[in-house]
Amino acid sequence: MTLARYFEQVWQEGDDPFGYRSRWYETRKRDLLLAALPRPEFERGWEIGCANGELTRKLATRCDALLGTDLNPRAVTVARQRCAGLGHVELRCMEHPREWPDGRFDLVVVGEMGYYLDDTAMQAFAHRIETSLAPRAVLLACHWRHGFDGRHSDTLDVHARLAAIPGLSRIAHYRDQDFILDCWSSDTTSVAQREGLR
């Protein structure tokens, strides 16, 4: 089954097939993700795998401009509804790594989608992310650790592939029984340093 067909079936279940709106697990994960970002504001952000826009709406408060992309047209439609009235948010249906936006971003969030790519596609994906990072950009990835239908790569392998992007250092890490969250940047200045606390 193709990835597009897989998500067609998933999104037939309704506008929130992953429980992003209803589950405390998802609310907590979003809060941890947002707290891991080392800066309060970013000029141009990109959320890869925006789904129904729950995280997108939160990221919009931290970005001057924000692009959200997803493979599934219904997901993008629902995300547009969720982000209605936010003129600085753009949402597009795109298949990565085959399709790719222009320009560079100082924040890239890879949310729960890297493991849908096989090793070849993941290698191309990481390379294209490398070309899309602005100087001092922040790259954040968050992925479920357990097996499921549709998975093509292990979460640890996905994060290892992103961690190998030249010039990046890991600046934040969270891991529990269910998911892993990593944050990388070429700028290793800590939040405390940035605010003159040390």
PDB file of C-alpha atoms in Angstrom:
ATOM      1  CA  MET A   1       0.000   0.000   0.000  1.00  0.00           C
ATOM      2  CA  THR A   2       1.329   3.439  -0.880  1.00  0.00           C
ATOM      3  CA  LEU A   3       1.791   6.023   1.848  1.00  0.00           C
ATOM      4  CA  ALA A   4      -0.851   8.254   0.264  1.00  0.00           C
ATOM      5  CA  ARG A   5      -3.377   5.400   0.317  1.00  0.00           C
ATOM      6  CA  TYR A   6      -2.479   4.555   3.913  1.00  0.00           C
ATOM      7  CA  PHE A   7      -3.293   8.105   5.011  1.00  0.00           C
ATOM      8  CA  GLU A   8      -6.469   8.171   2.950  1.00  0.00           C
ATOM      9  CA  GLN A   9      -7.681   5.268   5.066  1.00  0.00           C
ATOM     10  CA  VAL A  10      -6.510   6.894   8.310  1.00  0.00           C
ATOM     11  CA  TRP A  11      -8.303  10.165   7.547  1.00  0.00           C
ATOM     12  CA  GLN A  12     -11.553   8.399   6.720  1.00  0.00           C
ATOM     13  CA  GLU A  13     -11.929   8.001  10.495  1.00  0.00           C
ATOM     14  CA  GLY A  14     -12.665  11.717  10.952  1.00  0.00           C
ATOM     15  CA  ASP A  15     -10.958  15.052  11.515  1.00  0.00           C
ATOM     16  CA  ASP A  16      -8.855  13.885  14.477  1.00  0.00           C
ATOM     17  CA  PRO A  17      -7.791  10.286  13.749  1.00  0.00           C
ATOM     18  CA  PHE A  18      -4.727  10.466  16.009  1.00  0.00           C
ATOM     19  CA  GLY A  19      -6.505  12.067  18.961  1.00  0.00           C
ATOM     20  CA  TYR A  20      -4.451  15.265  18.838  1.00  0.00           C
ATOM     21  CA  ARG A  21      -7.386  17.246  20.247  1.00  0.00           C
ATOM     22  CA  SER A  22      -8.698  14.731  22.745  1.00  0.00           C
ATOM     23  CA  ARG A  23      -5.757  12.920  24.345  1.00  0.00           C
ATOM     24  CA  TRP A  24      -3.789  14.246  27.330  1.00  0.00           C
ATOM     25  CA  TYR A  25      -0.816  12.342  25.884  1.00  0.00           C
ATOM     26  CA  GLU A  26      -0.864  14.616  22.840  1.00  0.00           C
ATOM     27  CA  THR A  27      -1.392  17.816  24.860  1.00  0.00           C
ATOM     28  CA  ARG A  28       1.558  16.946  27.093  1.00  0.00           C
ATOM     29  CA  LYS A  29       3.759  16.089  24.115  1.00  0.00           C
ATOM     30  CA  ARG A  30       2.954  19.435  22.454  1.00  0.00           C
ATOM     31  CA  ASP A  31       3.795  21.292  25.669  1.00  0.00           C
ATOM     32  CA  LEU A  32       7.131  19.473  25.979  1.00  0.00           C
ATOM     33  CA  LEU A  33       7.944  20.176  22.340  1.00  0.00           C
ATOM     34  CA  LEU A  34       7.205  23.883  22.649  1.00  0.00           C
ATOM     35  CA  ALA A  35       9.182  24.115  25.907  1.00  0.00           C
ATOM     36  CA  ALA A  36      12.210  22.478  24.247  1.00  0.00           C
ATOM     37  CA  LEU A  37      12.556  25.286  21.704  1.00  0.00           C
ATOM     38  CA  PRO A  38      15.557  27.397  22.766  1.00  0.00           C
ATOM     39  CA  ARG A  39      14.149  30.724  21.586  1.00  0.00           C
ATOM     40  CA  PRO A  40      10.763  32.345  22.159  1.00  0.00           C
ATOM     41  CA  GLU A  41      10.414  33.546  18.558  1.00  0.00           C
ATOM     42  CA  PHE A  42      11.464  32.466  15.075  1.00  0.00           C
ATOM     43  CA  GLU A  43      11.314  34.352  11.786  1.00  0.00           C
ATOM     44  CA  ARG A  44      10.321  31.511   9.459  1.00  0.00           C
ATOM     45  CA  GLY A  45       9.175  28.126  10.722  1.00  0.00           C
ATOM     46  CA  TRP A  46       8.200  24.935   8.956  1.00  0.00           C
ATOM     47  CA  GLU A  47       6.171  22.113  10.489  1.00  0.00           C
ATOM     48  CA  ILE A  48       6.539  18.908   8.477  1.00  0.00           C
ATOM     49  CA  GLY A  49       3.578  16.624   9.067  1.00  0.00           C
ATOM     50  CA  CYS A  50       1.112  19.210  10.330  1.00  0.00           C
ATOM     51  CA  ALA A  51      -1.868  16.796  10.393  1.00  0.00           C
ATOM     52  CA  ASN A  52      -4.993  18.624  11.625  1.00  0.00           C
ATOM     53  CA  GLY A  53      -3.144  21.749  12.770  1.00  0.00           C
ATOM     54  CA  GLU A  54      -3.229  21.413  16.547  1.00  0.00           C
ATOM     55  CA  LEU A  55       0.526  21.935  16.929  1.00  0.00           C
ATOM     56  CA  THR A  56       0.526  24.342  13.986  1.00  0.00           C
ATOM     57  CA  ARG A  57      -1.727  26.740  15.858  1.00  0.00           C
ATOM     58  CA  LYS A  58       0.633  26.682  18.860  1.00  0.00           C
ATOM     59  CA  LEU A  59       3.756  27.118  16.723  1.00  0.00           C
ATOM     60  CA  ALA A  60       2.085  30.091  15.029  1.00  0.00           C
ATOM     61  CA  THR A  61       2.423  32.048  18.286  1.00  0.00           C
ATOM     62  CA  ARG A  62       6.203  31.567  18.096  1.00  0.00           C
ATOM     63  CA  CYS A  63       6.837  32.312  14.395  1.00  0.00           C
ATOM     64  CA  ASP A  64       6.600  35.460  12.293  1.00  0.00           C
ATOM     65  CA  ALA A  65       5.789  33.195   9.329  1.00  0.00           C
ATOM     66  CA  LEU A  66       4.934  29.513   9.466  1.00  0.00           C
ATOM     67  CA  LEU A  67       4.549  26.858   6.782  1.00  0.00           C
ATOM     68  CA  GLY A  68       2.770  23.608   7.577  1.00  0.00           C
ATOM     69  CA  THR A  69       2.885  20.680   5.149  1.00  0.00           C
ATOM     70  CA  ASP A  70       1.198  17.302   5.081  1.00  0.00           C
ATOM     71  CA  LEU A  71       0.792  14.494   2.570  1.00  0.00           C
ATOM     72  CA  ASN A  72      -2.959  14.151   3.016  1.00  0.00           C
ATOM     73  CA  PRO A  73      -5.340  16.724   1.452  1.00  0.00           C
ATOM     74  CA  ARG A  74      -7.996  16.275   4.146  1.00  0.00           C
ATOM     75  CA  ALA A  75      -5.430  16.873   6.874  1.00  0.00           C
ATOM     76  CA  VAL A  76      -4.420  20.140   5.199  1.00  0.00           C
ATOM     77  CA  THR A  77      -8.062  21.198   4.841  1.00  0.00           C
ATOM     78  CA  VAL A  78      -8.716  20.573   8.542  1.00  0.00           C
ATOM     79  CA  ALA A  79      -5.485  22.367   9.487  1.00  0.00           C
ATOM     80  CA  ARG A  80      -6.565  25.386   7.442  1.00  0.00           C
ATOM     81  CA  GLN A  81      -9.836  25.465   9.356  1.00  0.00           C
ATOM     82  CA  ARG A  82      -7.957  25.202  12.657  1.00  0.00           C
ATOM     83  CA  CYS A  83      -5.650  28.074  11.688  1.00  0.00           C
ATOM     84  CA  ALA A  84      -8.325  30.280  10.119  1.00  0.00           C
ATOM     85  CA  GLY A  85      -7.594  33.953  10.708  1.00  0.00           C
ATOM     86  CA  LEU A  86      -3.840  33.437  11.089  1.00  0.00           C
ATOM     87  CA  GLY A  87      -2.576  35.293   8.058  1.00  0.00           C
ATOM     88  CA  HIS A  88       1.067  34.428   8.692  1.00  0.00           C
ATOM     89  CA  VAL A  89       0.370  30.666   8.472  1.00  0.00           C
ATOM     90  CA  GLU A  90       0.475  28.867   5.112  1.00  0.00           C
ATOM     91  CA  LEU A  91      -0.615  25.241   4.749  1.00  0.00           C
ATOM     92  CA  ARG A  92       0.252  23.069   1.757  1.00  0.00           C
ATOM     93  CA  CYS A  93      -0.281  19.493   0.646  1.00  0.00           C
ATOM     94  CA  MET A  94       3.189  18.125  -0.207  1.00  0.00           C
ATOM     95  CA  GLU A  95       4.864  14.726  -0.452  1.00  0.00           C
ATOM     96  CA  HIS A  96       8.349  14.791   1.059  1.00  0.00           C
ATOM     97  CA  PRO A  97      11.087  14.384   0.037  1.00  0.00           C
ATOM     98  CA  ARG A  98       9.793  14.429  -3.569  1.00  0.00           C
ATOM     99  CA  GLU A  99       8.207  17.860  -3.142  1.00  0.00           C
ATOM    100  CA  TRP A 100       9.981  20.612  -1.245  1.00  0.00           C
ATOM    101  CA  PRO A 101       9.360  24.287  -0.426  1.00  0.00           C
ATOM    102  CA  ASP A 102      11.695  27.063  -1.500  1.00  0.00           C
ATOM    103  CA  GLY A 103      13.866  29.075   0.842  1.00  0.00           C
ATOM    104  CA  ARG A 104      15.397  28.524   4.252  1.00  0.00           C
ATOM    105  CA  PHE A 105      13.875  28.239   7.695  1.00  0.00           C
ATOM    106  CA  ASP A 106      15.200  29.061  11.146  1.00  0.00           C
ATOM    107  CA  LEU A 107      12.863  26.469  12.693  1.00  0.00           C
ATOM    108  CA  VAL A 108      12.025  23.060  11.232  1.00  0.00           C
ATOM    109  CA  VAL A 109       9.801  20.663  13.181  1.00  0.00           C
ATOM    110  CA  VAL A 110       9.625  17.039  12.029  1.00  0.00           C
ATOM    111  CA  GLY A 111       6.590  15.750  13.854  1.00  0.00           C
ATOM    112  CA  GLU A 112       5.740  12.044  13.839  1.00  0.00           C
ATOM    113  CA  MET A 113       6.430  11.512  10.136  1.00  0.00           C
ATOM    114  CA  GLY A 114      10.050  10.460   9.646  1.00  0.00           C
ATOM    115  CA  TYR A 115       9.319   6.832  10.391  1.00  0.00           C
ATOM    116  CA  TYR A 116       6.927   6.627   7.430  1.00  0.00           C
ATOM    117  CA  LEU A 117       9.963   6.940   5.129  1.00  0.00           C
ATOM    118  CA  ASP A 118      12.161   3.997   4.204  1.00  0.00           C
ATOM    119  CA  ASP A 119      15.943   4.283   4.505  1.00  0.00           C
ATOM    120  CA  THR A 120      16.476   5.672   0.989  1.00  0.00           C
ATOM    121  CA  ALA A 121      13.736   8.278   1.333  1.00  0.00           C
ATOM    122  CA  MET A 122      14.918   9.187   4.833  1.00  0.00           C
ATOM    123  CA  GLN A 123      18.451   9.783   3.558  1.00  0.00           C
ATOM    124  CA  ALA A 124      17.120  12.100   0.840  1.00  0.00           C
ATOM    125  CA  PHE A 125      14.814  13.780   3.365  1.00  0.00           C
ATOM    126  CA  ALA A 126      17.686  14.559   5.757  1.00  0.00           C
ATOM    127  CA  HIS A 127      19.828  15.899   2.916  1.00  0.00           C
ATOM    128  CA  ARG A 128      17.064  18.214   1.767  1.00  0.00           C
ATOM    129  CA  ILE A 129      16.482  19.452   5.316  1.00  0.00           C
ATOM    130  CA  GLU A 130      20.187  20.310   5.478  1.00  0.00           C
ATOM    131  CA  THR A 131      19.769  22.589   2.455  1.00  0.00           C
ATOM    132  CA  SER A 132      16.719  24.275   4.030  1.00  0.00           C
ATOM    133  CA  LEU A 133      18.254  25.312   7.354  1.00  0.00           C
ATOM    134  CA  ALA A 134      19.092  28.973   7.804  1.00  0.00           C
ATOM    135  CA  PRO A 135      22.182  29.920   9.848  1.00  0.00           C
ATOM    136  CA  ARG A 136      21.624  29.132  13.558  1.00  0.00           C
ATOM    137  CA  ALA A 137      18.418  27.290  12.685  1.00  0.00           C
ATOM    138  CA  VAL A 138      16.744  24.898  15.111  1.00  0.00           C
ATOM    139  CA  LEU A 139      15.714  21.421  13.972  1.00  0.00           C
ATOM    140  CA  LEU A 140      13.335  19.516  16.242  1.00  0.00           C
ATOM    141  CA  ALA A 141      12.059  15.960  15.802  1.00  0.00           C
ATOM    142  CA  CYS A 142       9.531  14.046  17.867  1.00  0.00           C
ATOM    143  CA  HIS A 143       8.527  10.424  17.191  1.00  0.00           C
ATOM    144  CA  TRP A 144       6.529   7.565  18.720  1.00  0.00           C
ATOM    145  CA  ARG A 145       8.715   4.639  19.808  1.00  0.00           C
ATOM    146  CA  HIS A 146       6.334   1.698  19.370  1.00  0.00           C
ATOM    147  CA  GLY A 147       5.533  -0.376  16.306  1.00  0.00           C
ATOM    148  CA  PHE A 148       2.461   0.293  14.135  1.00  0.00           C
ATOM    149  CA  ASP A 149       1.110  -0.319  10.637  1.00  0.00           C
ATOM    150  CA  GLY A 150       2.719   2.081   8.208  1.00  0.00           C
ATOM    151  CA  ARG A 151       6.104   2.343   9.940  1.00  0.00           C
ATOM    152  CA  HIS A 152       9.071   1.968   7.554  1.00  0.00           C
ATOM    153  CA  SER A 153      11.940   3.173   9.790  1.00  0.00           C
ATOM    154  CA  ASP A 154      12.832   2.855  13.443  1.00  0.00           C
ATOM    155  CA  THR A 155      12.547   6.025  15.510  1.00  0.00           C
ATOM    156  CA  LEU A 156      16.160   5.780  16.692  1.00  0.00           C
ATOM    157  CA  ASP A 157      17.317   5.474  13.079  1.00  0.00           C
ATOM    158  CA  VAL A 158      15.274   8.516  12.051  1.00  0.00           C
ATOM    159  CA  HIS A 159      16.777  10.641  14.816  1.00  0.00           C
ATOM    160  CA  ALA A 160      20.278   9.325  14.091  1.00  0.00           C
ATOM    161  CA  ARG A 161      19.894  10.309  10.445  1.00  0.00           C
ATOM    162  CA  LEU A 162      18.809  13.839  11.406  1.00  0.00           C
ATOM    163  CA  ALA A 163      21.551  14.102  14.041  1.00  0.00           C
ATOM    164  CA  ALA A 164      24.133  13.366  11.319  1.00  0.00           C
ATOM    165  CA  ILE A 165      23.276  16.541   9.388  1.00  0.00           C
ATOM    166  CA  PRO A 166      26.617  18.404   9.262  1.00  0.00           C
ATOM    167  CA  GLY A 167      27.064  21.349  11.609  1.00  0.00           C
ATOM    168  CA  LEU A 168      24.279  20.449  14.042  1.00  0.00           C
ATOM    169  CA  SER A 169      24.689  19.673  17.746  1.00  0.00           C
ATOM    170  CA  ARG A 170      22.011  18.274  20.010  1.00  0.00           C
ATOM    171  CA  ILE A 171      20.853  20.983  22.414  1.00  0.00           C
ATOM    172  CA  ALA A 172      17.867  19.241  24.018  1.00  0.00           C
ATOM    173  CA  HIS A 173      16.701  15.654  24.483  1.00  0.00           C
ATOM    174  CA  TYR A 174      13.673  14.040  26.061  1.00  0.00           C
ATOM    175  CA  ARG A 175      12.854  10.333  26.091  1.00  0.00           C
ATOM    176  CA  ASP A 176      10.215   8.310  27.865  1.00  0.00           C
ATOM    177  CA  GLN A 177       8.553   4.940  27.276  1.00  0.00           C
ATOM    178  CA  ASP A 178       6.479   6.277  24.390  1.00  0.00           C
ATOM    179  CA  PHE A 179       8.333   8.930  22.413  1.00  0.00           C
ATOM    180  CA  ILE A 180      11.667  10.623  21.784  1.00  0.00           C
ATOM    181  CA  LEU A 181      12.134  14.349  21.283  1.00  0.00           C
ATOM    182  CA  ASP A 182      15.431  15.819  20.075  1.00  0.00           C
ATOM    183  CA  CYS A 183      16.428  19.377  19.274  1.00  0.00           C
ATOM    184  CA  TRP A 184      19.545  20.296  17.267  1.00  0.00           C
ATOM    185  CA  SER A 185      21.155  23.545  16.188  1.00  0.00           C
ATOM    186  CA  SER A 186      24.477  24.966  15.063  1.00  0.00           C
ATOM    187  CA  ASP A 187      23.985  27.566  17.812  1.00  0.00           C
ATOM    188  CA  THR A 188      24.731  25.870  21.147  1.00  0.00           C
ATOM    189  CA  THR A 189      24.151  28.980  23.268  1.00  0.00           C
ATOM    190  CA  SER A 190      21.977  27.902  26.181  1.00  0.00           C
ATOM    191  CA  VAL A 191      18.816  29.713  27.196  1.00  0.00           C
ATOM    192  CA  ALA A 192      20.521  30.782  30.441  1.00  0.00           C
ATOM    193  CA  GLN A 193      23.524  32.131  28.518  1.00  0.00           C
ATOM    194  CA  ARG A 194      21.249  33.986  26.126  1.00  0.00           C
ATOM    195  CA  GLU A 195      19.567  35.716  29.049  1.00  0.00           C
ATOM    196  CA  GLY A 196      22.817  36.567  30.833  1.00  0.00           C
ATOM    197  CA  LEU A 197      22.375  34.129  33.713  1.00  0.00           C
ATOM    198  CA  ARG A 198      25.830  32.608  33.248  1.00  0.00           C
TER     199      ARG A 198
END
